[in-house]
PDB file of C-alpha atoms in Angstrom:
ATOM      1  CA  MET A   1     111.627 102.470 107.405  1.00 64.00           C
ATOM      2  CA  GLU A   2     114.027 102.708 110.797  1.00 60.00           C
ATOM      3  CA  GLN A   3     111.589 105.123 112.405  1.00 78.00           C
ATOM      4  CA  VAL A   4     108.424 103.078 111.272  1.00 87.00           C
ATOM      5  CA  ARG A   5     107.714 100.731 114.212  1.00 88.00           C
ATOM      6  CA  ASN A   6     104.094 100.400 114.306  1.00 95.00           C
ATOM      7  CA  ILE A   7     101.955  98.886 110.876  1.00 97.00           C
ATOM      8  CA  THR A   8      98.820  98.117 110.338  1.00 98.00           C
ATOM      9  CA  VAL A   9      97.738  95.989 107.953  1.00 98.00           C
ATOM     10  CA  LEU A  10      94.946  95.680 105.561  1.00 98.00           C
ATOM     11  CA  VAL A  11      94.147  92.764 103.632  1.00 98.00           C
ATOM     12  CA  ASN A  12      91.581  92.699 101.395  1.00 97.00           C
ATOM     13  CA  PRO A  13      90.636  89.214 100.286  1.00 95.00           C
ATOM     14  CA  ALA A  14      88.513  90.059  97.336  1.00 90.00           C
ATOM     15  CA  SER A  15      91.111  90.958  95.764  1.00 87.00           C
ATOM     16  CA  SER A  16      92.641  88.530  93.615  1.00 82.00           C
ATOM     17  CA  ASN A  17      89.149  87.136  92.178  1.00 78.00           C
ATOM     18  CA  GLY A  18      88.812  86.458  96.307  1.00 85.00           C
ATOM     19  CA  THR A  19      91.658  84.812  97.191  1.00 89.00           C
ATOM     20  CA  GLY A  20      93.224  88.160  98.902  1.00 92.00           C
ATOM     21  CA  HIS A  21      92.841  85.999 102.381  1.00 95.00           C
ATOM     22  CA  GLU A  22      94.560  82.487 101.102  1.00 96.00           C
ATOM     23  CA  ILE A  23      97.501  85.113  99.366  1.00 96.00           C
ATOM     24  CA  TRP A  24      98.217  86.991 102.047  1.00 97.00           C
ATOM     25  CA  LEU A  25      98.714  83.583 104.309  1.00 97.00           C
ATOM     26  CA  ARG A  26     101.441  81.987 102.810  1.00 97.00           C
ATOM     27  CA  LEU A  27     102.852  86.210 102.309  1.00 97.00           C
ATOM     28  CA  LEU A  28     102.344  86.304 106.345  1.00 97.00           C
ATOM     29  CA  PRO A  29     105.356  84.755 107.013  1.00 97.00           C
ATOM     30  CA  HIS A  30     107.894  86.725 104.662  1.00 97.00           C
ATOM     31  CA  PHE A  31     106.660  89.827 105.732  1.00 97.00           C
ATOM     32  CA  GLU A  32     107.119  89.108 109.047  1.00 96.00           C
ATOM     33  CA  LYS A  33     110.133  88.206 108.717  1.00 96.00           C
ATOM     34  CA  GLN A  34     111.120  91.721 106.794  1.00 95.00           C
ATOM     35  CA  PHE A  35     109.515  93.500 109.466  1.00 95.00           C
ATOM     36  CA  THR A  36     110.880  91.975 112.074  1.00 93.00           C
ATOM     37  CA  GLY A  37     110.951  94.468 115.564  1.00 91.00           C
ATOM     38  CA  ARG A  38     108.208  96.516 114.276  1.00 93.00           C
ATOM     39  CA  LYS A  39     105.109  96.296 116.244  1.00 95.00           C
ATOM     40  CA  ILE A  40     102.372  94.293 113.316  1.00 96.00           C
ATOM     41  CA  ARG A  41      98.695  94.642 113.122  1.00 97.00           C
ATOM     42  CA  ILE A  42      96.111  92.947 110.522  1.00 97.00           C
ATOM     43  CA  ILE A  43      92.834  93.552 109.770  1.00 98.00           C
ATOM     44  CA  GLU A  44      90.844  91.811 106.824  1.00 97.00           C
ATOM     45  CA  THR A  45      88.481  94.827 104.949  1.00 97.00           C
ATOM     46  CA  THR A  46      85.002  94.091 104.407  1.00 96.00           C
ATOM     47  CA  SER A  47      83.950  96.341 102.045  1.00 96.00           C
ATOM     48  CA  ALA A  48      84.714  99.527 100.456  1.00 95.00           C
ATOM     49  CA  ASP A  49      83.279 101.711 103.372  1.00 96.00           C
ATOM     50  CA  HIS A  50      84.881  99.829 105.762  1.00 98.00           C
ATOM     51  CA  ALA A  51      88.199 100.198 104.268  1.00 97.00           C
ATOM     52  CA  GLU A  52      87.882 103.856 103.599  1.00 97.00           C
ATOM     53  CA  ALA A  53      87.253 104.889 107.606  1.00 98.00           C
ATOM     54  CA  LEU A  54      89.804 102.805 108.845  1.00 98.00           C
ATOM     55  CA  GLY A  55      91.735 104.756 106.615  1.00 98.00           C
ATOM     56  CA  ALA A  56      90.123 107.944 108.326  1.00 97.00           C
ATOM     57  CA  THR A  57      90.537 107.072 111.653  1.00 97.00           C
ATOM     58  CA  LEU A  58      93.810 103.488 112.533  1.00 97.00           C
ATOM     59  CA  ASP A  59      96.434 104.813 114.868  1.00 95.00           C
ATOM     60  CA  THR A  60      99.383 103.659 112.901  1.00 96.00           C
ATOM     61  CA  GLN A  61     101.984 105.317 111.681  1.00 96.00           C
ATOM     62  CA  MET A  62     101.634 103.340 108.577  1.00 97.00           C
ATOM     63  CA  ILE A  63      99.119 101.521 106.557  1.00 98.00           C
ATOM     64  CA  VAL A  64     100.321  98.397 104.633  1.00 98.00           C
ATOM     65  CA  SER A  65      97.326  97.520 101.675  1.00 98.00           C
ATOM     66  CA  VAL A  66      96.804  93.832 100.538  1.00 98.00           C
ATOM     67  CA  SER A  67      94.703  94.589  97.554  1.00 96.00           C
ATOM     68  CA  GLY A  68      94.670  96.269  93.871  1.00 91.00           C
ATOM     69  CA  ASP A  69      93.996  99.550  93.576  1.00 92.00           C
ATOM     70  CA  GLY A  70      90.697  99.990  94.041  1.00 90.00           C
ATOM     71  CA  ALA A  71      90.888  99.020  98.274  1.00 94.00           C
ATOM     72  CA  LEU A  72      93.795 101.813  97.889  1.00 95.00           C
ATOM     73  CA  ARG A  73      92.215 104.617  96.234  1.00 95.00           C
ATOM     74  CA  ASP A  74      89.187 103.203  99.367  1.00 96.00           C
ATOM     75  CA  ILE A  75      92.048 103.469 101.828  1.00 98.00           C
ATOM     76  CA  ALA A  76      93.528 106.969 100.649  1.00 97.00           C
ATOM     77  CA  GLN A  77      89.901 108.435 100.423  1.00 96.00           C
ATOM     78  CA  GLY A  78      90.159 107.771 104.096  1.00 97.00           C
ATOM     79  CA  LEU A  79      93.427 109.109 104.977  1.00 98.00           C
ATOM     80  CA  MET A  80      92.212 112.189 102.768  1.00 97.00           C
ATOM     81  CA  GLY A  81      89.659 113.879 106.078  1.00 95.00           C
ATOM     82  CA  ARG A  82      91.999 113.620 108.233  1.00 95.00           C
ATOM     83  CA  PRO A  83      94.263 116.597 108.987  1.00 93.00           C
ATOM     84  CA  SER A  84      97.761 116.363 107.034  1.00 88.00           C
ATOM     85  CA  TYR A  85      99.367 116.642 110.072  1.00 86.00           C
ATOM     86  CA  GLY A  86      97.681 112.752 111.336  1.00 83.00           C
ATOM     87  CA  ARG A  87      98.163 111.275 108.025  1.00 93.00           C
ATOM     88  CA  PRO A  88      99.475 107.777 107.985  1.00 96.00           C
ATOM     89  CA  ALA A  89     101.556 107.341 105.853  1.00 97.00           C
ATOM     90  CA  LEU A  90     100.497 104.627 103.097  1.00 98.00           C
ATOM     91  CA  THR A  91     101.895 101.719 100.618  1.00 98.00           C
ATOM     92  CA  VAL A  92     100.403  98.487  99.345  1.00 98.00           C
ATOM     93  CA  ILE A  93     101.783  95.152  98.231  1.00 98.00           C
ATOM     94  CA  PRO A  94     100.199  94.424  95.214  1.00 96.00           C
ATOM     95  CA  VAL A  95      97.583  91.783  94.534  1.00 95.00           C
ATOM     96  CA  GLY A  96      95.175  92.589  92.433  1.00 88.00           C
ATOM     97  CA  SER A  97      93.973  92.383  88.765  1.00 80.00           C
ATOM     98  CA  GLY A  98      96.381  95.886  87.746  1.00 83.00           C
ATOM     99  CA  ASN A  99      98.128  96.686  89.969  1.00 92.00           C
ATOM    100  CA  ASP A 100      98.720 100.131  88.642  1.00 92.00           C
ATOM    101  CA  PHE A 101      99.763 102.236  91.823  1.00 95.00           C
ATOM    102  CA  ALA A 102     101.907  99.515  92.622  1.00 96.00           C
ATOM    103  CA  ARG A 103     103.865 100.136  89.100  1.00 95.00           C
ATOM    104  CA  ASN A 104     103.673 104.419  89.705  1.00 96.00           C
ATOM    105  CA  LEU A 105     105.867 103.926  92.451  1.00 96.00           C
ATOM    106  CA  GLY A 106     108.296 101.793  91.252  1.00 95.00           C
ATOM    107  CA  LEU A 107     107.048  98.404  93.517  1.00 96.00           C
ATOM    108  CA  PRO A 108     107.553  94.867  91.856  1.00 95.00           C
ATOM    109  CA  THR A 109     104.278  93.509  91.318  1.00 94.00           C
ATOM    110  CA  ASN A 110     105.440  90.808  92.390  1.00 96.00           C
ATOM    111  CA  PRO A 111     104.582  91.101  96.502  1.00 97.00           C
ATOM    112  CA  TRP A 112     106.545  89.048  97.742  1.00 97.00           C
ATOM    113  CA  LEU A 113     109.946  90.945  95.959  1.00 96.00           C
ATOM    114  CA  ALA A 114     107.621  93.624  96.943  1.00 97.00           C
ATOM    115  CA  ILE A 115     107.707  93.248 100.583  1.00 97.00           C
ATOM    116  CA  THR A 116     111.431  92.710 100.427  1.00 96.00           C
ATOM    117  CA  ARG A 117     111.687  96.135  98.698  1.00 95.00           C
ATOM    118  CA  LEU A 118     109.259  97.678 100.810  1.00 95.00           C
ATOM    119  CA  ALA A 119     111.046  96.019 104.360  1.00 92.00           C
ATOM    120  CA  ARG A 120     114.178  99.166 102.862  1.00 90.00           C
ATOM    121  CA  GLY A 121     111.680 101.194 101.874  1.00 93.00           C
ATOM    122  CA  ARG A 122     111.986 104.974 101.449  1.00 93.00           C
ATOM    123  CA  ARG A 123     108.961 107.716 102.397  1.00 93.00           C
ATOM    124  CA  GLN A 124     108.019 110.428  99.897  1.00 95.00           C
ATOM    125  CA  VAL A 125     105.722 112.846  99.399  1.00 97.00           C
ATOM    126  CA  ILE A 126     102.710 112.493  96.633  1.00 98.00           C
ATOM    127  CA  ASP A 127      99.995 114.047  94.651  1.00 98.00           C
ATOM    128  CA  VAL A 128      96.529 113.248  94.748  1.00 98.00           C
ATOM    129  CA  GLY A 129      93.791 114.088  92.984  1.00 98.00           C
ATOM    130  CA  LYS A 130      90.151 114.982  93.509  1.00 97.00           C
ATOM    131  CA  VAL A 131      87.073 114.664  91.257  1.00 97.00           C
ATOM    132  CA  ASN A 132      84.118 116.241  92.970  1.00 95.00           C
ATOM    133  CA  SER A 133      83.995 114.791  95.876  1.00 92.00           C
ATOM    134  CA  GLN A 134      86.690 111.750  95.574  1.00 94.00           C
ATOM    135  CA  TYR A 135      89.897 111.263  95.760  1.00 97.00           C
ATOM    136  CA  PHE A 136      91.684 109.503  93.298  1.00 97.00           C
ATOM    137  CA  LEU A 137      95.492 108.679  93.459  1.00 97.00           C
ATOM    138  CA  ASN A 138      96.179 107.892  89.655  1.00 96.00           C
ATOM    139  CA  THR A 139      93.181 107.843  87.328  1.00 95.00           C
ATOM    140  CA  VAL A 140      90.277 108.791  86.230  1.00 95.00           C
ATOM    141  CA  SER A 141      88.958 108.693  82.723  1.00 92.00           C
ATOM    142  CA  PHE A 142      86.228 108.658  79.919  1.00 91.00           C
ATOM    143  CA  GLY A 143      84.660 107.762  77.109  1.00 83.00           C
ATOM    144  CA  VAL A 144      85.557 104.300  75.589  1.00 77.00           C
ATOM    145  CA  ASP A 145      89.256 103.627  78.016  1.00 75.00           C
ATOM    146  CA  ALA A 146      85.629 104.209  80.933  1.00 74.00           C
ATOM    147  CA  ALA A 147      84.205 101.279  79.320  1.00 70.00           C
ATOM    148  CA  ILE A 148      87.300  98.849  78.926  1.00 71.00           C
ATOM    149  CA  ALA A 149      87.482  99.293  82.683  1.00 68.00           C
ATOM    150  CA  HIS A 150      84.305  97.870  83.127  1.00 63.00           C
ATOM    151  CA  ARG A 151      85.033  95.225  81.012  1.00 62.00           C
ATOM    152  CA  THR A 152      87.427  94.811  82.277  1.00 67.00           C
ATOM    153  CA  THR A 153      85.694  93.982  85.879  1.00 63.00           C
ATOM    154  CA  GLU A 154      83.294  92.223  84.109  1.00 61.00           C
ATOM    155  CA  LEU A 155      86.128  89.986  82.728  1.00 56.00           C
ATOM    156  CA  ARG A 156      88.069  89.529  85.473  1.00 59.00           C
ATOM    157  CA  ARG A 157      84.914  87.721  87.245  1.00 58.00           C
ATOM    158  CA  SER A 158      84.163  85.506  84.154  1.00 56.00           C
ATOM    159  CA  THR A 159      87.694  84.300  83.362  1.00 57.00           C
ATOM    160  CA  ARG A 160      89.393  84.765  86.605  1.00 58.00           C
ATOM    161  CA  ARG A 161      92.593  86.595  84.320  1.00 59.00           C
ATOM    162  CA  ARG A 162      94.473  89.567  85.553  1.00 56.00           C
ATOM    163  CA  GLY A 163      96.828  92.462  84.746  1.00 56.00           C
ATOM    164  CA  PHE A 164      97.945  92.963  81.115  1.00 61.00           C
ATOM    165  CA  VAL A 165      95.912  90.401  79.827  1.00 66.00           C
ATOM    166  CA  LEU A 166      93.180  90.835  80.918  1.00 65.00           C
ATOM    167  CA  TYR A 167      92.642  94.824  80.244  1.00 64.00           C
ATOM    168  CA  GLY A 168      93.865  93.803  76.884  1.00 67.00           C
ATOM    169  CA  GLN A 169      91.222  91.198  76.500  1.00 68.00           C
ATOM    170  CA  ALA A 170      88.403  94.251  77.204  1.00 65.00           C
ATOM    171  CA  ALA A 171      89.873  96.614  75.404  1.00 67.00           C
ATOM    172  CA  LEU A 172      89.385  94.911  71.668  1.00 69.00           C
ATOM    173  CA  SER A 173      86.144  93.720  72.773  1.00 69.00           C
ATOM    174  CA  ALA A 174      85.330  98.092  74.172  1.00 68.00           C
ATOM    175  CA  VAL A 175      86.962  98.309  69.953  1.00 68.00           C
ATOM    176  CA  VAL A 176      84.087  96.107  68.461  1.00 67.00           C
ATOM    177  CA  LYS A 177      81.663  97.034  70.804  1.00 69.00           C
ATOM    178  CA  ASP A 178      82.343 100.438  72.317  1.00 67.00           C
ATOM    179  CA  LEU A 179      84.690 102.856  69.837  1.00 74.00           C
ATOM    180  CA  ARG A 180      82.363 105.847  69.339  1.00 80.00           C
ATOM    181  CA  PRO A 181      83.430 109.424  70.006  1.00 85.00           C
ATOM    182  CA  HIS A 182      81.305 110.804  72.376  1.00 88.00           C
ATOM    183  CA  ARG A 183      81.270 115.084  72.565  1.00 89.00           C
ATOM    184  CA  CYS A 184      82.834 116.494  75.544  1.00 92.00           C
ATOM    185  CA  LEU A 185      82.703 119.625  77.038  1.00 93.00           C
ATOM    186  CA  ILE A 186      86.570 120.247  78.425  1.00 95.00           C
ATOM    187  CA  THR A 187      87.457 123.416  79.858  1.00 96.00           C
ATOM    188  CA  ILE A 188      91.272 123.810  80.755  1.00 94.00           C
ATOM    189  CA  ASP A 189      93.043 127.038  81.984  1.00 89.00           C
ATOM    190  CA  GLY A 190      89.255 129.206  81.669  1.00 88.00           C
ATOM    191  CA  HIS A 191      89.429 127.580  78.179  1.00 93.00           C
ATOM    192  CA  ALA A 192      86.229 126.024  77.186  1.00 94.00           C
ATOM    193  CA  GLU A 193      86.301 123.987  73.774  1.00 93.00           C
ATOM    194  CA  GLU A 194      83.897 120.742  72.706  1.00 92.00           C
ATOM    195  CA  ARG A 195      85.711 118.091  71.414  1.00 92.00           C
ATOM    196  CA  ASP A 196      84.551 114.637  69.692  1.00 92.00           C
ATOM    197  CA  LEU A 197      86.893 112.144  71.190  1.00 91.00           C
ATOM    198  CA  LEU A 198      87.160 108.316  72.399  1.00 88.00           C
ATOM    199  CA  ILE A 199      89.176 108.552  75.641  1.00 88.00           C
ATOM    200  CA  CYS A 200      89.952 111.263  77.609  1.00 93.00           C
ATOM    201  CA  ALA A 201      92.143 110.315  80.210  1.00 95.00           C
ATOM    202  CA  ALA A 202      93.366 112.689  83.136  1.00 97.00           C
ATOM    203  CA  GLN A 203      96.436 110.500  84.712  1.00 97.00           C
ATOM    204  CA  ASN A 204      98.821 111.479  88.074  1.00 98.00           C
ATOM    205  CA  GLY A 205     101.184 108.259  87.949  1.00 97.00           C
ATOM    206  CA  ARG A 206     102.018 106.615  83.995  1.00 96.00           C
ATOM    207  CA  PHE A 207     100.035 103.681  83.959  1.00 94.00           C
ATOM    208  CA  TYR A 208      97.075 102.341  84.102  1.00 87.00           C
ATOM    209  CA  GLY A 209      94.638  99.513  83.117  1.00 80.00           C
ATOM    210  CA  GLY A 210      97.300  96.831  84.204  1.00 81.00           C
ATOM    211  CA  GLY A 211     100.463  98.215  82.813  1.00 84.00           C
ATOM    212  CA  PHE A 212      99.572 100.615  79.263  1.00 87.00           C
ATOM    213  CA  ARG A 213     101.482 103.152  79.538  1.00 93.00           C
ATOM    214  CA  ILE A 214      98.923 106.199  78.958  1.00 93.00           C
ATOM    215  CA  ALA A 215     101.072 109.378  80.241  1.00 97.00           C
ATOM    216  CA  PRO A 216     104.588 107.942  79.796  1.00 97.00           C
ATOM    217  CA  THR A 217     105.780 111.776  81.362  1.00 97.00           C
ATOM    218  CA  ALA A 218     103.484 111.406  84.207  1.00 97.00           C
ATOM    219  CA  GLU A 219     105.478 111.614  87.560  1.00 97.00           C
ATOM    220  CA  LEU A 220     103.360 111.197  91.184  1.00 97.00           C
ATOM    221  CA  ASP A 221     104.882 114.337  92.247  1.00 97.00           C
ATOM    222  CA  ASP A 222     104.838 116.443  90.119  1.00 97.00           C
ATOM    223  CA  GLY A 223     102.119 118.644  90.924  1.00 97.00           C
ATOM    224  CA  LEU A 224     100.070 118.125  87.316  1.00 98.00           C
ATOM    225  CA  LEU A 225      97.518 115.971  86.198  1.00 98.00           C
ATOM    226  CA  ASN A 226      98.667 114.740  82.186  1.00 98.00           C
ATOM    227  CA  ILE A 227      95.819 114.460  79.701  1.00 97.00           C
ATOM    228  CA  CYS A 228      95.049 112.431  77.389  1.00 96.00           C
ATOM    229  CA  MET A 229      92.699 112.381  74.836  1.00 95.00           C
ATOM    230  CA  VAL A 230      92.025 110.933  71.395  1.00 93.00           C
ATOM    231  CA  THR A 231      90.145 111.111  68.438  1.00 92.00           C
ATOM    232  CA  GLN A 232      87.690 109.110  66.492  1.00 86.00           C
ATOM    233  CA  ILE A 233      89.748 106.785  64.401  1.00 86.00           C
ATOM    234  CA  SER A 234      89.185 103.647  63.136  1.00 86.00           C
ATOM    235  CA  LYS A 235      88.883 100.110  64.599  1.00 82.00           C
ATOM    236  CA  PRO A 236      91.754  99.034  62.723  1.00 86.00           C
ATOM    237  CA  LYS A 237      93.388 101.699  63.817  1.00 88.00           C
ATOM    238  CA  ALA A 238      92.179 101.537  67.710  1.00 85.00           C
ATOM    239  CA  VAL A 239      93.915  98.220  67.971  1.00 84.00           C
ATOM    240  CA  TYR A 240      97.581 100.184  66.766  1.00 89.00           C
ATOM    241  CA  TYR A 241      96.862 102.513  68.951  1.00 88.00           C
ATOM    242  CA  LEU A 242      96.064 100.834  71.743  1.00 84.00           C
ATOM    243  CA  ALA A 243      99.611  98.689  71.312  1.00 85.00           C
ATOM    244  CA  ARG A 244     101.456 102.302  70.824  1.00 92.00           C
ATOM    245  CA  ILE A 245      99.457 103.300  74.532  1.00 90.00           C
ATOM    246  CA  ALA A 246     100.826 100.001  75.878  1.00 86.00           C
ATOM    247  CA  GLN A 247     104.204 101.172  74.962  1.00 92.00           C
ATOM    248  CA  GLY A 248     103.963 104.804  76.015  1.00 95.00           C
ATOM    249  CA  THR A 249     104.884 105.888  72.386  1.00 96.00           C
ATOM    250  CA  HIS A 250     101.555 106.921  70.988  1.00 96.00           C
ATOM    251  CA  GLU A 251     101.708 110.630  72.787  1.00 95.00           C
ATOM    252  CA  MET A 252     103.386 111.779  68.931  1.00 94.00           C
ATOM    253  CA  LEU A 253     100.326 109.968  66.853  1.00 95.00           C
ATOM    254  CA  PRO A 254      97.610 112.189  64.895  1.00 93.00           C
ATOM    255  CA  SER A 255      94.297 111.905  66.307  1.00 94.00           C
ATOM    256  CA  ILE A 256      96.499 112.194  70.072  1.00 96.00           C
ATOM    257  CA  THR A 257      96.467 115.397  71.888  1.00 95.00           C
ATOM    258  CA  THR A 258      98.286 115.663  75.003  1.00 97.00           C
ATOM    259  CA  VAL A 259      98.644 118.526  77.867  1.00 96.00           C
ATOM    260  CA  LYS A 260      99.255 118.971  81.413  1.00 97.00           C
ATOM    261  CA  THR A 261      97.447 120.519  84.244  1.00 97.00           C
ATOM    262  CA  ASN A 262      96.377 120.846  87.534  1.00 97.00           C
ATOM    263  CA  ALA A 263      92.656 121.520  87.105  1.00 97.00           C
ATOM    264  CA  LEU A 264      90.229 121.261  84.843  1.00 97.00           C
ATOM    265  CA  SER A 265      85.951 119.867  84.201  1.00 96.00           C
ATOM    266  CA  VAL A 266      85.500 118.011  81.891  1.00 96.00           C
ATOM    267  CA  SER A 267      80.986 117.773  81.229  1.00 94.00           C
ATOM    268  CA  VAL A 268      79.735 114.633  78.953  1.00 93.00           C
ATOM    269  CA  ASP A 269      76.410 113.018  78.321  1.00 90.00           C
ATOM    270  CA  ALA A 270      74.904 110.801  81.254  1.00 87.00           C
ATOM    271  CA  ASP A 271      75.507 108.057  79.264  1.00 86.00           C
ATOM    272  CA  VAL A 272      79.372 108.616  78.889  1.00 88.00           C
ATOM    273  CA  PRO A 273      81.163 105.758  80.918  1.00 86.00           C
ATOM    274  CA  ALA A 274      83.538 107.489  83.111  1.00 90.00           C
ATOM    275  CA  GLN A 275      86.451 105.685  85.950  1.00 89.00           C
ATOM    276  CA  CYS A 276      87.770 106.512  89.218  1.00 92.00           C
ATOM    277  CA  ASP A 277      91.056 104.333  89.754  1.00 90.00           C
ATOM    278  CA  GLY A 278      89.125 101.447  88.269  1.00 82.00           C
ATOM    279  CA  GLU A 279      85.850 101.694  89.882  1.00 85.00           C
ATOM    280  CA  GLN A 280      82.145 103.625  87.965  1.00 84.00           C
ATOM    281  CA  VAL A 281      82.426 107.267  89.064  1.00 88.00           C
ATOM    282  CA  VAL A 282      79.679 109.462  89.466  1.00 84.00           C
ATOM    283  CA  GLY A 283      79.004 113.520  87.889  1.00 90.00           C
ATOM    284  CA  VAL A 284      77.432 116.234  89.356  1.00 90.00           C
ATOM    285  CA  GLU A 285      74.388 116.906  87.129  1.00 87.00           C
ATOM    286  CA  VAL A 286      74.289 120.346  84.850  1.00 81.00           C
ATOM    287  CA  GLU A 287      71.203 121.891  84.074  1.00 70.00           C
ATOM    288  CA  THR A 288      70.705 122.294  80.150  1.00 67.00           C
ATOM    289  CA  ALA A 289      67.584 123.115  77.724  1.00 54.00           C
ATOM    290  CA  ALA A 290      68.837 120.373  75.683  1.00 60.00           C
ATOM    291  CA  ALA A 291      67.021 117.349  76.204  1.00 55.00           C
ATOM    292  CA  ALA A 292      70.368 114.888  77.435  1.00 66.00           C
ATOM    293  CA  GLN A 293      71.097 115.590  80.443  1.00 81.00           C
ATOM    294  CA  LEU A 294      74.925 116.275  81.425  1.00 88.00           C
ATOM    295  CA  LEU A 295      77.284 115.317  83.723  1.00 93.00           C
ATOM    296  CA  ARG A 296      79.985 117.888  85.348  1.00 95.00           C
ATOM    297  CA  TYR A 297      83.829 116.124  86.828  1.00 96.00           C
ATOM    298  CA  ASP A 298      85.589 119.297  87.891  1.00 97.00           C
ATOM    299  CA  LEU A 299      89.459 117.378  88.356  1.00 97.00           C
ATOM    300  CA  GLN A 300      91.597 118.802  90.265  1.00 97.00           C
ATOM    301  CA  LEU A 301      95.384 117.976  91.729  1.00 97.00           C
ATOM    302  CA  ILE A 302      96.632 118.782  95.264  1.00 97.00           C
ATOM    303  CA  PRO A 303     100.126 118.758  95.770  1.00 97.00           C
ATOM    304  CA  ALA A 304     102.149 116.679  97.604  1.00 97.00           C
ATOM    305  CA  ALA A 305      99.370 115.582 100.103  1.00 97.00           C
ATOM    306  CA  LEU A 306      99.874 112.129 101.291  1.00 97.00           C
ATOM    307  CA  ASP A 307     103.311 109.765 102.366  1.00 97.00           C
ATOM    308  CA  VAL A 308     103.370 106.994 100.881  1.00 97.00           C
ATOM    309  CA  ILE A 309     106.563 104.382 100.632  1.00 96.00           C
ATOM    310  CA  GLY A 310     108.448 102.773  97.850  1.00 95.00           C
ATOM    311  CA  PRO A 311     110.536 101.042  97.461  1.00 92.00           C
ATOM    312  CA  GLY A 312     114.385 100.988  98.722  1.00 77.00           C
ATOM    313  CA  GLU A 313     117.200  99.483  96.985  1.00 67.00           C
TER     314      GLU A 313
END
């Protein structure tokens, strides 16, 4: 971190149920103390488009996103539109609802502790995923877990909860209301197969949903996406499976298939929920003779695509 002298902090005021601005004001003295001697510029983002535009244009050595995973993904979208040699390093002070990218980096989810660790941070290069034209840092999924992500957004607004508890509540709600398999056409390494799936999750990092270990062996820099697929199970068994996924001990369970690849294609009916880093993502229409509309999602992993700052000792 000694060579980083110019830092831009992007604060998402909508983070943490609309309290991101107030949280940052409390964090600011600690941040300035830890990063003394650096030139610090602070900008509050006004929208996802604004965050993406700043990622695409800022002249700085490091961007610190005071946010959750969604705003971080927006910034990364802008960064990935730049030449690789001109991209600032990216990191996060986690103040969102899930904060899974911070976990994947090895940062504490407590923002005060995260600042302390980042002040002695180290640069690393990570892979970045792409689904159709949209980049992602952590996850793309289809089916019941995408429905859980959408319910998480709704519950966050109505309950003001965060993290693991919020996702757990959304998961139980989705098990009751959305637990049905969806026909998926999945192509991996040139092999196409139709499957009836409850979950199809493609992971760059280990965590999603506020700490659920959906891909316990995933690494941000191994050049591979970890795919987890779950076929039909009963509602009581689904609750058990969710508990095992939370612990990262699910991969050998019946009805679960895992595979690693650097690219895949998923085609599903248009009504199947889909999410990218916690936000809705739309596929490309596929022309078919059938009445049902199909959407295709082409996923790939771009190796060694982005510099990030992880925690120091």
